[in-house]
Amino acid sequence: MEASRYQTYREIQKTVPALKKVLERLFQGPTPLRRRIELGPRRWVFTGCGSSYYLGQAMALAMRRVLKREALACPASEWLLYPELLLANGEFLTLVGISRTGKTTETLRAVERAKELSTSCHTIGLTCSLGSPLAQIADTPVVLTEVEEEAIAMTHSFTALLFLFYWEMTAYAQQMGLRGDLSFDLLRGAVTSIEENLRVNEARIRQIATLHPLDSLIFLGAGPLYPIACEGALKATELALLPARSYHPLEFRHGPRATVNDRTLAFFLLSERGASVEEDLAWELQSLGATVVMVGPEVSSDFEYRLVVPPPPTEKVGAVHEPPLHDSLRSLLYLPLLQLFGFYKALSLGYNPDTPMHSDKSVILEGLAF
Ligand code: F1P
């Protein structure tokens, strides 16, 4: 069946137009998020549920690496149940509640609870929905209506919100003379690369999704790519109803390897630092019967299934070497490919990705007890 008949597919294909809209918005001036990064205290907590939680993980890791701030991420429910694990009493912090729909009960309660716990806590509500409860209750709403989605599963808005965060963080890092692995040029280049990557890799992703009976799915990502591995696994679980698991790559040898067999499909999200040890692990899993999919800028042609993701084109005229593809950028480039896999895997198993089983666009809980 024609993929473009599905809303979920159309949302994934909107990634590049969405990033262009975010760029237009950023060219008009900084968002309130930049101001809060400039003003904000050293300690930040990012919270949300499902995809929005993984998005928070990606943001927290980037903030720690580039801005050297204390930044953590936790599911909204954990913040509600065990705030003391994240917050010393009365501490001054910024809490970022992330929710695409701005309606998820646990995330709303987490924002409210932050204010109850500490009067000096500033809350940011990052959402795509104007007028949503999150936009109303947060001290600083950051609303990106340009990337609002209709589909149940979150796809291009994840990439767009991460892109926005990277951009605003890069702007501040440059002001402060901090060296990160991103630049405005690279971020702009990523938009072109994503378009190309989706086009070049789509047929291969569709083919991998139809490999049967590969029904044990593993997503491996190190460092900044770990939240992306989690999101890849969540998308496959949500859309294709396959229990998928995510790990830091070398953790896989410490127990989970026992589950590998010829029904295992493992995605390796190759990292800048760990590519060679990740490749060793891939050979090992292959020798145990797994089918491996290598995702990265340089993948040995000895691997049958490769999703090659080249670095964005450099603007330097006459550059002999391609610039390395840094991990933050890998996150943006890999994500849409994993979303597309979840979509095609659902189709190959006969499921409608637009109506995933037991899933709603946001989880609204009546009478949440905390
Ligand atoms: C959060 C979320 C989604 C997930 C599912 C249920 O939504 O967990 O990530 O795909 O549809 O809700 P939101 O708070 O980001 O709107």
XYZ file of C-alpha atoms and ligand atoms in Angstrom:
386
model
C 0.000 0.000 0.000
C 1.137 3.529 -0.771
C 3.095 4.806 2.264
C 1.982 8.396 1.756
C -1.605 7.360 2.533
C -0.581 7.227 6.172
C -0.443 10.305 8.371
C 2.543 8.895 10.276
C 4.543 8.614 7.065
C 3.613 12.128 6.021
C 4.695 13.427 9.426
C 8.104 11.754 9.072
C 8.481 13.228 5.589
C 7.685 16.645 7.043
C 10.947 16.596 9.017
C 12.835 18.797 6.581
C 10.024 21.350 6.043
C 9.638 21.425 9.839
C 13.329 22.170 10.387
C 13.132 24.910 7.773
C 10.218 26.454 9.651
C 12.196 26.291 12.889
C 15.099 28.037 11.153
C 12.758 30.766 9.888
C 11.510 31.232 13.414
C 15.048 31.395 14.802
C 16.110 33.924 12.192
C 13.415 36.239 13.554
C 15.232 36.295 16.899
C 15.938 34.156 19.929
C 13.148 32.144 21.493
C 12.438 32.513 25.244
C 14.461 29.316 25.678
C 17.678 31.171 24.784
C 16.960 33.805 27.412
C 16.435 31.133 30.047
C 19.671 29.392 29.047
C 21.414 32.750 29.469
C 19.795 33.449 32.822
C 19.186 29.968 34.135
C 20.961 28.486 37.159
C 23.524 25.726 36.844
C 21.066 22.950 37.640
C 18.438 21.819 35.144
C 15.945 18.962 35.122
C 14.256 17.897 31.884
C 11.094 15.888 32.208
C 8.293 14.443 30.103
C 6.768 11.083 29.195
C 7.513 8.602 26.414
C 9.211 10.237 23.422
C 9.241 13.583 25.209
C 11.227 12.031 28.063
C 13.836 10.693 25.616
C 13.940 14.125 24.034
C 14.659 15.527 27.492
C 17.476 12.995 27.901
C 19.055 14.157 24.656
C 18.786 17.791 25.762
C 20.207 17.147 29.224
C 23.204 15.286 27.808
C 23.889 18.101 25.338
C 23.642 20.728 28.058
C 26.085 18.840 30.243
C 28.584 18.299 27.476
C 28.517 21.751 25.948
C 27.484 24.161 28.678
C 28.937 22.132 31.560
C 25.748 22.574 33.551
C 24.305 20.009 35.884
C 21.471 18.707 33.784
C 19.430 15.571 34.369
C 16.421 14.001 32.729
C 13.740 11.887 34.320
C 10.272 10.639 33.428
C 7.638 12.991 34.829
C 6.243 10.239 37.031
C 9.654 9.732 38.685
C 9.919 13.433 39.414
C 6.528 13.200 41.064
C 7.285 10.111 43.119
C 10.937 10.656 44.045
C 11.799 14.335 43.698
C 14.435 14.007 46.409
C 16.514 11.888 44.041
C 16.869 14.922 41.818
C 16.515 17.938 44.033
C 18.277 19.009 47.188
C 15.818 20.896 49.392
C 15.010 24.427 48.271
C 17.536 24.257 45.461
C 17.362 26.806 42.676
C 16.795 25.043 39.397
C 15.135 25.192 36.019
C 12.668 22.438 35.264
C 11.833 21.896 31.595
C 8.524 20.078 31.079
C 8.348 18.688 27.553
C 5.107 17.583 25.934
C 4.262 17.669 22.237
C 0.553 17.989 22.992
C 1.020 19.947 26.200
C -1.695 17.804 27.784
C -0.004 14.798 29.368
C -1.184 14.672 32.976
C 2.093 13.508 34.561
C 4.082 16.241 32.811
C 1.610 18.911 33.874
C 1.720 17.688 37.456
C 5.527 17.623 37.336
C 5.588 21.309 36.408
C 3.101 22.149 39.159
C 5.025 20.053 41.670
C 8.296 21.829 40.868
C 6.747 25.075 42.019
C 5.321 23.437 45.150
C 8.713 21.965 46.055
C 10.787 25.042 45.552
C 9.636 28.626 45.169
C 12.925 29.356 43.466
C 12.274 26.814 40.734
C 11.660 28.260 37.289
C 9.597 26.156 34.903
C 9.777 26.052 31.113
C 7.024 24.359 29.112
C 8.273 23.084 25.766
C 5.356 22.132 23.543
C 3.951 22.335 20.015
C 0.477 23.303 21.123
C -0.503 26.916 21.668
C -3.050 27.372 24.436
C -2.326 23.903 25.801
C -2.364 23.467 29.583
C 1.438 23.186 29.620
C 1.827 26.492 27.774
C -0.484 28.054 30.354
C 1.050 26.778 33.563
C 4.781 27.059 32.790
C 6.587 30.243 33.861
C 8.179 30.373 30.422
C 6.215 28.708 27.643
C 8.212 27.840 24.520
C 5.631 26.927 21.913
C 6.597 25.638 18.496
C 3.257 25.504 16.709
C 5.114 25.241 13.397
C 5.771 21.558 14.063
C 2.479 20.448 15.552
C 1.545 16.917 14.466
C -1.706 15.077 13.872
C -0.421 11.508 14.052
C -0.528 9.615 17.338
C 3.186 8.783 17.350
C 5.612 11.665 17.786
C 8.043 11.900 14.875
C 9.207 15.105 13.159
C 8.404 17.288 16.159
C 10.999 15.326 18.188
C 13.695 16.159 15.640
C 12.513 19.763 15.349
C 12.440 20.408 19.113
C 15.907 18.879 19.495
C 17.129 21.024 16.595
C 15.701 24.138 18.267
C 17.396 23.262 21.545
C 20.742 22.606 19.859
C 20.507 25.920 18.032
C 19.746 27.983 21.123
C 22.409 26.185 23.113
C 24.957 26.756 20.345
C 24.107 30.459 20.279
C 24.805 30.729 23.995
C 27.935 28.547 23.814
C 29.332 30.843 21.133
C 28.604 33.959 23.203
C 30.463 32.383 26.102
C 33.343 31.059 24.014
C 32.488 27.444 24.892
C 33.486 24.790 22.397
C 30.800 22.309 21.537
C 30.475 19.833 18.717
C 27.880 21.966 16.906
C 27.881 25.140 14.866
C 25.193 27.050 13.000
C 26.718 25.882 9.707
C 26.558 22.256 10.747
C 22.993 22.611 11.961
C 21.918 24.268 8.718
C 23.781 21.556 6.808
C 21.920 18.885 8.772
C 18.672 19.966 7.151
C 20.038 19.173 3.680
C 21.556 15.932 4.919
C 18.321 14.657 6.453
C 16.504 15.205 3.167
C 19.184 13.260 1.309
C 19.419 10.501 3.934
C 15.706 9.835 3.878
C 15.705 9.677 0.086
C 18.781 7.468 -0.250
C 17.984 5.049 2.582
C 14.226 4.637 2.315
C 14.199 1.584 0.017
C 16.773 -0.174 2.198
C 14.787 0.594 5.378
C 11.643 -0.803 3.767
C 13.549 -3.946 2.833
C 14.970 -4.382 6.354
C 11.484 -3.930 7.799
C 10.185 -6.797 5.708
C 12.868 -9.275 6.801
C 10.982 -12.017 8.617
C 10.928 -13.610 11.097
C 13.149 -10.969 12.714
C 11.047 -10.077 15.693
C 13.479 -9.347 18.492
C 14.592 -5.761 18.041
C 17.626 -4.182 19.660
C 18.764 -0.559 19.385
C 22.280 0.267 20.521
C 23.579 3.800 21.004
C 26.392 5.278 23.102
C 26.581 8.653 24.851
C 24.401 11.243 23.125
C 23.007 8.483 20.916
C 21.546 6.487 23.784
C 18.305 8.542 23.935
C 18.022 8.099 20.173
C 18.336 4.326 20.591
C 15.581 4.506 23.241
C 13.364 6.472 20.880
C 14.042 4.033 18.013
C 12.973 1.180 20.284
C 9.890 3.054 21.496
C 8.800 3.843 17.942
C 9.112 0.192 16.884
C 7.259 -0.922 20.002
C 4.482 1.619 19.616
C 3.952 1.298 15.858
C 4.882 -2.308 15.088
C 3.813 -3.743 18.457
C 7.157 -5.477 18.841
C 8.867 -5.343 22.195
C 12.123 -3.594 21.323
C 15.021 -2.943 23.694
C 17.689 -0.269 23.839
C 21.137 -0.463 25.438
C 24.428 1.330 25.665
C 26.305 -0.841 23.122
C 28.889 -2.572 25.289
C 26.329 -3.212 28.029
C 24.834 -5.699 25.618
C 27.583 -8.225 26.385
C 26.656 -8.142 30.058
C 23.602 -10.348 29.994
C 21.373 -9.371 27.071
C 23.677 -11.214 24.643
C 22.110 -14.402 25.993
C 18.929 -13.575 24.098
C 20.521 -13.282 20.635
C 19.411 -15.726 17.998
C 18.552 -15.799 14.313
C 15.356 -13.834 14.976
C 17.285 -10.850 16.371
C 17.586 -7.607 14.448
C 20.104 -5.176 15.981
C 20.517 -1.556 14.969
C 23.950 -0.084 15.692
C 23.818 3.691 15.893
C 27.517 4.198 15.370
C 29.023 6.884 17.563
C 31.936 9.177 16.902
C 34.013 7.787 19.751
C 32.907 4.189 19.883
C 32.532 3.146 16.243
C 35.341 0.594 16.252
C 34.252 -1.237 19.433
C 30.660 -1.074 18.221
C 31.740 -2.700 14.973
C 33.453 -5.507 16.910
C 30.235 -6.088 18.814
C 28.276 -6.142 15.562
C 30.473 -8.937 14.187
C 30.016 -10.829 17.426
C 26.221 -10.563 17.309
C 26.251 -11.574 13.668
C 28.259 -14.677 14.522
C 25.551 -15.534 17.063
C 22.918 -15.419 14.318
C 21.657 -11.822 14.561
C 21.012 -9.612 11.573
C 22.735 -6.281 12.140
C 21.991 -2.890 10.635
C 24.854 -0.423 10.774
C 23.889 3.238 10.844
C 26.652 5.793 10.420
C 28.750 7.957 8.140
C 31.361 5.312 7.371
C 30.207 1.728 7.465
C 32.295 -1.193 6.281
C 30.844 -2.623 3.077
C 31.331 -6.060 4.665
C 28.036 -5.462 6.457
C 25.050 -6.395 4.338
C 22.629 -3.901 5.889
C 23.967 -0.365 6.033
C 22.229 2.965 6.373
C 24.905 5.393 5.315
C 24.535 8.860 6.743
C 27.230 11.204 5.404
C 28.192 14.415 7.220
C 26.523 17.622 6.049
C 28.272 19.230 3.086
C 31.047 21.521 4.211
C 30.953 25.111 3.068
C 34.748 25.248 2.933
C 35.686 25.497 -0.730
C 38.336 23.001 -1.719
C 38.133 21.025 1.545
C 39.951 17.758 0.990
C 38.640 15.828 3.970
C 35.039 15.531 4.966
C 34.508 16.935 8.468
C 33.839 14.280 11.116
C 30.214 13.663 11.895
C 29.852 14.650 15.539
C 27.532 12.813 17.881
C 24.975 15.595 18.411
C 24.499 15.860 14.706
C 24.304 12.084 14.374
C 21.313 12.217 16.733
C 19.431 14.481 14.341
C 20.424 12.521 11.252
C 19.716 9.030 12.587
C 16.344 9.765 14.162
C 14.130 10.034 11.059
C 15.597 6.787 9.705
C 14.579 4.914 12.847
C 11.120 6.478 12.741
C 10.784 5.322 9.148
C 11.823 1.823 10.191
C 9.102 1.724 12.869
C 6.582 2.832 10.267
C 7.559 0.242 7.652
C 7.872 -2.515 10.238
C 4.274 -1.842 11.285
C 3.126 -2.050 7.654
C 5.061 -5.250 7.044
C 3.287 -6.892 9.975
C -0.103 -5.730 8.766
C -0.650 -3.001 11.372
C -1.914 0.471 10.692
C 0.750 2.849 12.078
C -1.824 5.625 12.322
C -3.883 3.694 14.865
C -1.354 1.978 17.129
C -2.857 -0.453 19.586
C -3.749 0.892 23.045
C -2.035 4.224 22.270
C -3.390 7.728 22.539
C -1.843 10.981 21.440
C -1.470 11.944 25.060
C -2.115 10.039 28.250
C -4.721 11.862 30.340
C -5.181 10.448 33.818
C -8.181 11.275 35.948
C -7.520 11.749 39.631
C -3.758 11.162 39.578
C -2.972 10.612 43.240
C 0.304 12.555 43.407
C 3.774 11.783 25.430
C 3.476 10.363 24.941
C 3.990 10.101 23.533
C 3.660 8.701 23.075
C 2.186 8.318 23.301
C 1.648 8.801 24.616
O 3.054 12.731 24.719
O 4.093 9.484 25.852
O 5.395 10.237 23.504
O 3.968 8.587 21.703
O 1.412 8.723 22.244
O 2.077 10.133 24.963
P 3.352 14.266 24.882
O 3.342 14.585 26.341
O 4.701 14.533 24.278
O 2.265 14.962 24.135
